[in-house]
Each structure stands twice: as structure tokens, then as C-alpha cells.
Amino acid sequence: MPDDRGVTAEPNDERQAEIERAVAVLRAGGLVGLPTETVYGLAGDASNPAAVRRIFEAKGRPPDHPLIVHLGDAAQLDEWAAELPPVAHRLAEAFWPGPLTLVARRGPRAIDEVTGGLPTVAIRVPSHPLTLAVLRAFGGGVAAPSANRFGRVSPTTAQAVRDELGDTVDLVLDGGPCDVGVESTIVDVTVDPPAILRPGGVPAEALERVAGVRLRSSGETRAPGTLPAHYAPALRVVLVERDEVEAVARRHLEAGERVGVLAPAAARGLPAGVTPLAPAGDATSYAQGLYERFREAERLKLDVLLCVPPPAAGIGAAVRDRLQRAARGSLPAEE
Ligand code: TXA
Ligand code: MG
């Protein structure tokens, strides 16, 4: 049965041929745009230093920013990581395949090009069926940052990957729009209790139920009222509370700016001239559509996008984190 991304559980011949093409490109040291359940990745052979260097060049990313190694099976974890505490195995068992990345002491297969020379390595087993099939057929580890140019919005469709990277990527597999829409949750298991380095697709509450302890957090702060900044040349993101939208929108309109609004519910009572984007919905659909809405705001050539954050529970924490980063100008979580 096709699922809602149009991907069949039993790959048909065309899918099988695509999987084989992707594996051939990876073996040859090339780069593949791969769908994951979070965002699209720019994938290369994690054991091939030249392939990994090509990833950094294609993204325009500084080489000391480490990459995540994607595996087809949690059983490979011990080849890539070392000195894993029991909680790491519990988290892997509960959430893989899925939107969780573990940062652990590096194992024998992790090379400096991937880890940026750190003593640790980031690892995850993604759940998108097409990419899982590629990883399993490839057999090794695949380094894959989000498939955007450095500092820009992560792509959540195959078209967005092509728009971001053009010819610098050898092949893009189209697995439909990403289910989760924001990047994986990164958990550092080298410290006790483990620490959440980046909120993401797996909510902190779910991790804590499995870990049995309260995790340290990288410090999510409350949406700070209005805090304008650039993340890309064309768009400023400003966080506002629901009851401030109208007044803030008026100020920007009076300054002669093109103003858009992104809010969980349809924004009512907006001044004429404001462009409402489709309602962002509950936290889950807010996450799913977030990066495409940013791209839409760019296409519409809006000067400023006023965003009303969802509540912080569950995946809402990750959405608020990305909104805050966008407002500060450091999308998409690549520091
Ligand atoms: O959902 C995701 O995680 C997506 C998909 C493609 O899997 N990937 C992704 O990769 O978001 P990237 O490169 O855009 O972000 C990886 C993050 C960076 O913030 C990086 O600094 C961090 O992971 N990271 C990688 N290795 C690390 C390490 N050894 N210690 C701490 N942070 C690490
Ligand atoms: Mg990224």
C-alpha cells in the first residue's frame, strides 16, 4: 500500500532502480539528495574523506562543523561509537529508526572529516523507507547534513533540494514532503544525565520517559516578544504573541514593508495589506510546514514574517527553537 508520501513499502521496479542508482553514486564518492522523515539530507559516503569534503563544498559549510552519520541498522552502532552507556542503547531501541541523533564517543570507523576532529560522533537511523532501503543496500555509514546551503532553511521537498543545490548534487531522490518537517533531536550521551543539544522530532518528554531521568537541556527560552533579524537576504522573522500581531503588523506596514503572518490559527482582524500564510495548525503540522512557509514568504518577497509560536509542549519546543533561530539569524541549527 502506498503511504501518504506515495512511497510503497515493497519497492517497485522503478524505486529499486533509483535505490541502486543512489548506492552507485555513493560508492563512487558522489552526493545524493535523500529524503528523511525530518528534512532532506545531502548524503555522501561517511568513510570516504573526498566525498565528505564535497559535502562541505556543496553546502558552503565551514569544515569544523561536524556531520551526522546515518546508518541503516542500529546493530552497526558499535562500529561507529564507543563506550556507549546503557541509556544510549535504550534510546536507540525506543526511537530508531526515527528522528533521534545520538552524540557518543567516536568508534573506529568515524573519520576526522566527519567529526570535525572532535572526540565524539553523531549518529542516527532515519525512518524514511526509501532512504532506509538505500542505507541498507549501501551497507556503510552515510554522512548527511540538511541539504541546504549553509545558513539557509532546510529543504523538506525534493524541489527545495534542487533549488538549493542545483548541479552540485549528482542525484536527488524524491520521497515526497517530509513527515516531521524539523531536524532530529540531538542527545549527547557522553554526559550523565544525557543532554539535549538540539530539540527536534522526538519530544523531550518522550525521551525522558525512556531514559528514566530528566535530561539536561540546551536552554530553551521563552519566545522573546519582538526580536527582528535576518536569516537570509530576503526575509526577516519576528516572533510575536497572538495579541500583539495586529499592532506589530501596523508598525511594519507604516514603515512601508511587505508583511506576512504565520500563526497556529487563522489570523483574524489583520490590517489590510498583510499577507496571511495558511494557518500553521497544531504543533505537529506547524513543524511539517514551517520551512516551506519560510520559502513561500521568500517567493512572495515579503520583507518581514510575523510568527506566533505554538505552545512549547512536545514538538512545539522544536518549532519554537527554529523560530527563535530564524529570528536571530542562525537558521537552520548548524552551529
Ligand atoms: O534531521 C536531521 O538531523 C537532518 C537529517 C538530514 O538527518 N540532519 C541535520 O544535519 O540536521 P545538520 O548537519 O544540518 O545538523 C547536524 C547538527 C549540527 O548542529 C552539528 O553541529 C551537530 O549536529 N553535530 C554533529 N556532530 C556532532 C558532535 N560530535 N557533537 C555535537 N554536535 C554534533
Ligand atoms: Mg542543517
Coordinates of C-alpha atoms in Angstrom, one line a residue, residues 1-319:
M1 CA 0.0 0.0 0.0
P2 CA 1.3 3.5 -0.8
D3 CA 1.7 5.6 2.3
D4 CA 0.8 9.3 2.3
R5 CA 4.2 10.1 0.7
G6 CA 3.4 7.9 -2.2
V7 CA 6.2 5.5 -1.2
T8 CA 5.4 1.8 -1.4
A9 CA 6.6 -0.5 1.4
E10 CA 7.6 -3.1 -1.3
P11 CA 9.7 -1.0 -3.7
N12 CA 8.5 -1.4 -7.3
D13 CA 11.0 -1.7 -10.1
E14 CA 11.4 2.0 -10.6
R15 CA 12.0 2.5 -6.9
Q16 CA 14.5 -0.4 -6.9
A17 CA 16.4 1.2 -9.9
E18 CA 16.5 4.5 -8.0
I19 CA 17.9 2.8 -4.9
E20 CA 20.6 1.1 -6.9
R21 CA 21.5 4.4 -8.7
A22 CA 21.8 6.1 -5.3
V23 CA 24.0 3.4 -4.0
A24 CA 26.2 3.5 -7.1
V25 CA 26.6 7.3 -6.7
L26 CA 27.6 6.9 -3.0
R27 CA 30.1 4.1 -3.8
A28 CA 31.7 6.4 -6.5
G29 CA 32.1 9.2 -3.9
G30 CA 29.2 11.3 -5.3
L31 CA 26.5 13.2 -3.5
V32 CA 22.8 12.2 -3.3
G33 CA 19.9 14.3 -2.0
L34 CA 18.0 11.8 0.2
P35 CA 14.6 12.2 1.9
T36 CA 14.4 11.6 5.6
E37 CA 11.4 11.8 7.9
T38 CA 12.8 15.1 9.2
V39 CA 14.3 17.1 6.3
Y40 CA 16.2 16.2 3.1
G41 CA 19.8 15.3 3.6
L42 CA 22.9 15.8 1.3
A43 CA 24.4 12.4 1.5
G44 CA 27.9 11.1 0.9
D45 CA 30.0 8.0 1.9
A46 CA 31.0 8.7 5.5
S47 CA 34.1 6.6 5.1
N48 CA 35.4 8.5 2.0
P49 CA 37.2 11.7 3.0
A50 CA 36.9 13.2 -0.5
A51 CA 33.1 12.6 -0.6
V52 CA 32.8 14.2 2.8
R53 CA 34.8 17.2 1.7
R54 CA 32.5 17.6 -1.3
I55 CA 29.5 17.8 1.1
F56 CA 31.1 20.8 2.8
E57 CA 31.9 22.5 -0.5
A58 CA 28.4 21.9 -1.9
K59 CA 26.9 23.5 1.2
G60 CA 29.4 26.2 1.7
R61 CA 29.7 24.9 5.3
P62 CA 32.9 25.5 7.4
P63 CA 34.8 22.2 7.7
D64 CA 34.9 22.2 11.5
H65 CA 31.1 21.7 11.7
P66 CA 30.6 18.0 12.3
L67 CA 28.1 15.9 10.3
I68 CA 25.6 13.2 11.3
V69 CA 26.4 9.6 10.2
H70 CA 23.2 7.8 9.0
L71 CA 23.1 4.1 9.4
G72 CA 20.6 1.5 8.0
D73 CA 20.6 -0.6 11.2
A74 CA 21.1 0.2 14.9
A75 CA 23.2 -3.0 15.1
Q76 CA 26.0 -1.0 13.3
L77 CA 26.1 1.5 16.2
D78 CA 29.1 -0.2 17.9
E79 CA 31.3 0.2 14.8
W80 CA 30.9 3.9 14.8
A81 CA 30.6 4.8 18.5
A82 CA 32.4 3.6 21.6
E83 CA 31.9 3.4 25.4
L84 CA 28.1 3.6 25.0
P85 CA 26.2 3.9 28.3
P86 CA 23.1 1.7 28.7
V87 CA 20.8 4.7 28.3
A88 CA 22.2 5.1 24.7
H89 CA 21.0 1.6 23.8
R90 CA 17.6 2.2 25.4
L91 CA 17.1 5.4 23.4
A92 CA 18.3 3.7 20.2
E93 CA 15.9 0.8 20.7
A94 CA 13.0 3.0 21.5
F95 CA 13.4 5.7 18.8
W96 CA 15.3 4.2 15.9
P97 CA 14.5 4.2 13.0
G98 CA 13.4 7.8 13.8
P99 CA 14.2 11.4 14.3
L100 CA 16.8 11.0 17.1
T101 CA 20.5 11.6 16.8
L102 CA 22.9 10.3 19.5
V103 CA 26.3 12.0 20.1
A104 CA 28.7 9.5 21.6
R105 CA 32.4 8.8 21.9
R106 CA 33.7 8.1 18.4
G107 CA 34.4 4.5 17.4
P108 CA 36.9 3.0 14.9
R109 CA 35.0 3.9 11.7
A110 CA 34.4 7.6 12.4
I111 CA 36.9 9.7 10.5
D112 CA 38.1 13.3 11.3
E113 CA 36.4 14.8 8.2
V114 CA 33.0 13.7 9.6
T115 CA 33.6 14.6 13.3
G116 CA 35.4 17.8 12.6
G117 CA 38.2 16.3 14.7
L118 CA 36.0 16.0 17.8
P119 CA 36.3 13.0 20.2
T120 CA 32.6 12.4 19.6
V121 CA 30.4 11.4 16.6
A122 CA 26.7 12.0 15.9
I123 CA 24.7 9.0 14.6
R124 CA 21.1 8.3 13.6
V125 CA 19.0 5.7 11.9
P126 CA 16.3 7.6 9.9
S127 CA 12.9 6.1 9.2
H128 CA 12.0 7.2 5.7
P129 CA 11.5 3.9 3.8
L130 CA 13.3 5.0 0.6
T131 CA 16.4 6.2 2.5
L132 CA 16.4 3.2 4.8
A133 CA 16.5 1.0 1.7
V134 CA 19.4 3.0 0.3
L135 CA 21.3 2.8 3.6
R136 CA 20.7 -0.9 3.9
A137 CA 21.8 -1.6 0.3
F138 CA 24.8 0.6 0.7
G139 CA 25.8 -1.1 3.9
G140 CA 28.1 1.6 5.3
G141 CA 27.6 4.9 7.0
V142 CA 26.3 7.9 5.1
A143 CA 27.2 11.5 6.2
A144 CA 24.3 13.8 5.6
P145 CA 23.7 17.3 6.8
S146 CA 20.5 19.0 5.8
A147 CA 20.6 19.6 2.0
N148 CA 20.5 23.4 2.1
R149 CA 23.3 25.9 1.5
F150 CA 24.9 26.9 4.8
G151 CA 22.7 29.2 7.0
R152 CA 19.6 28.7 4.9
V153 CA 16.3 26.9 5.5
S154 CA 16.5 23.0 5.5
P155 CA 14.6 21.6 2.5
T156 CA 11.5 19.4 3.1
T157 CA 10.8 18.6 -0.5
A158 CA 12.9 17.3 -3.4
Q159 CA 12.2 20.5 -5.4
A160 CA 13.6 22.6 -2.5
V161 CA 16.8 20.5 -2.6
R162 CA 17.2 21.2 -6.3
D163 CA 16.5 24.9 -5.7
E164 CA 19.2 25.0 -3.0
L165 CA 21.9 22.9 -4.6
G166 CA 21.3 22.6 -8.3
D167 CA 24.0 20.7 -10.2
T168 CA 26.3 20.3 -7.2
V169 CA 24.3 17.2 -6.2
D170 CA 24.6 14.2 -8.5
L171 CA 21.1 12.7 -7.8
V172 CA 18.0 13.7 -5.8
L173 CA 15.6 11.0 -4.7
D174 CA 12.1 12.2 -4.4
G175 CA 10.4 10.7 -1.3
G176 CA 7.6 13.3 -1.1
P177 CA 7.3 16.1 1.6
C178 CA 8.9 15.2 4.9
D179 CA 6.6 13.9 7.6
V180 CA 8.2 15.7 10.6
G181 CA 9.5 18.9 9.0
V182 CA 12.1 19.9 11.5
E183 CA 15.5 18.2 12.1
S184 CA 16.2 15.3 14.5
T185 CA 16.6 15.8 18.3
I186 CA 20.3 15.6 19.2
V187 CA 21.1 14.0 22.5
D188 CA 24.6 13.9 24.0
V189 CA 25.0 10.5 25.8
T190 CA 28.6 11.2 26.8
V191 CA 27.3 13.2 29.8
D192 CA 25.2 11.9 32.7
P193 CA 22.3 12.7 32.6
P194 CA 22.3 13.0 28.8
A195 CA 21.8 16.5 27.4
I196 CA 19.6 17.6 24.6
L197 CA 21.8 19.6 22.2
R198 CA 19.1 20.4 19.7
P199 CA 15.3 20.0 20.2
G200 CA 13.7 18.2 17.3
G201 CA 11.4 15.5 16.0
V202 CA 11.4 13.4 19.2
P203 CA 10.0 15.5 22.1
A204 CA 12.0 15.8 25.3
E205 CA 9.0 14.3 27.3
A206 CA 9.2 11.1 25.2
L207 CA 13.0 10.8 25.7
E208 CA 12.7 11.3 29.4
R209 CA 10.1 8.5 29.7
V210 CA 12.6 6.1 28.2
A211 CA 15.7 7.5 29.8
G212 CA 14.0 7.5 33.2
V213 CA 15.8 10.7 34.1
R214 CA 15.3 14.4 33.4
L215 CA 17.6 15.4 30.5
R216 CA 19.7 18.4 30.6
S217 CA 18.6 21.0 28.0
S218 CA 20.5 23.4 25.9
G219 CA 18.2 26.0 27.4
E220 CA 15.0 26.7 25.5
T221 CA 14.0 30.3 26.2
R222 CA 10.5 31.8 26.1
A223 CA 9.6 33.5 22.8
P224 CA 11.2 36.9 23.4
G225 CA 8.4 39.2 22.2
T226 CA 9.7 41.0 19.1
L227 CA 13.3 40.3 18.1
P228 CA 13.9 41.1 14.4
A229 CA 16.9 39.7 12.5
H230 CA 17.9 38.3 9.1
Y231 CA 18.4 34.7 8.3
A232 CA 18.5 35.1 4.6
P233 CA 18.9 38.2 2.5
A234 CA 15.2 38.5 1.7
L235 CA 13.3 37.8 4.9
R236 CA 13.2 38.9 8.5
V237 CA 11.4 36.7 11.0
V238 CA 9.8 38.4 14.0
L239 CA 8.3 36.5 16.9
V240 CA 5.1 37.9 18.3
E241 CA 2.4 36.8 20.8
R242 CA -1.1 36.3 19.3
D243 CA -2.4 39.5 20.9
E244 CA 0.5 41.6 19.6
V245 CA 0.1 40.7 15.9
E246 CA -2.2 43.5 14.8
A247 CA -0.2 46.3 16.4
V248 CA 3.2 44.9 15.3
A249 CA 1.8 44.4 11.7
R250 CA 0.6 48.0 11.6
R251 CA 4.1 49.3 12.6
H252 CA 5.8 47.4 9.8
L253 CA 3.1 48.4 7.3
E254 CA 3.6 52.1 8.3
A255 CA 7.3 51.6 7.6
G256 CA 6.4 50.6 4.0
E257 CA 7.2 46.9 4.4
R258 CA 5.5 43.9 3.0
V259 CA 4.3 41.9 6.0
G260 CA 3.2 38.3 6.3
V261 CA 1.8 36.4 9.3
L262 CA 2.3 32.8 10.3
A263 CA 0.1 31.7 13.2
P264 CA -1.4 28.4 14.6
A265 CA -4.9 29.6 13.9
A266 CA -6.2 31.7 11.0
A267 CA -5.3 35.3 11.9
R268 CA -8.4 37.4 12.2
G269 CA -8.6 41.2 12.4
L270 CA -5.4 41.8 10.5
P271 CA -4.9 45.2 8.9
A272 CA -5.5 45.4 5.2
G273 CA -2.3 44.8 3.2
V274 CA -1.0 42.0 5.5
T275 CA -0.4 38.6 3.8
P276 CA -1.7 35.7 5.9
L277 CA 0.1 32.5 5.1
A278 CA -2.0 29.3 5.5
P279 CA -2.6 28.7 9.3
A280 CA 0.3 26.7 10.8
G281 CA -2.1 24.4 12.7
D282 CA -1.2 22.4 15.8
A283 CA 2.5 22.0 16.7
T284 CA 2.8 18.8 14.5
S285 CA 1.5 20.5 11.4
Y286 CA 3.3 23.7 12.3
A287 CA 6.6 21.7 12.2
Q288 CA 5.7 19.9 9.0
G289 CA 5.0 23.1 7.0
L290 CA 7.4 25.5 8.7
Y291 CA 10.3 25.6 6.2
E292 CA 8.1 25.5 3.2
R293 CA 6.2 28.6 4.6
F294 CA 9.6 30.4 5.0
R295 CA 10.3 29.6 1.4
E296 CA 6.9 30.8 0.4
A297 CA 7.4 34.0 2.2
E298 CA 10.7 34.5 0.3
R299 CA 8.9 33.7 -3.0
L300 CA 6.3 36.3 -2.1
K301 CA 9.2 38.7 -1.5
L302 CA 7.8 39.6 2.0
D303 CA 10.1 41.9 4.0
V304 CA 9.0 40.6 7.3
L305 CA 7.2 37.5 8.6
L306 CA 5.5 37.8 11.9
C307 CA 5.3 34.3 13.6
V308 CA 3.1 33.3 16.5
P309 CA 4.9 30.3 18.2
P310 CA 2.9 27.2 19.2
P311 CA 2.9 26.1 22.9
A312 CA 6.2 24.6 24.0
A313 CA 4.9 21.1 24.7
G314 CA 6.0 18.1 22.6
I315 CA 7.4 19.0 19.2
G316 CA 6.3 22.6 19.9
A317 CA 9.6 23.0 21.6
A318 CA 11.5 22.3 18.4
V319 CA 9.2 24.7 16.4

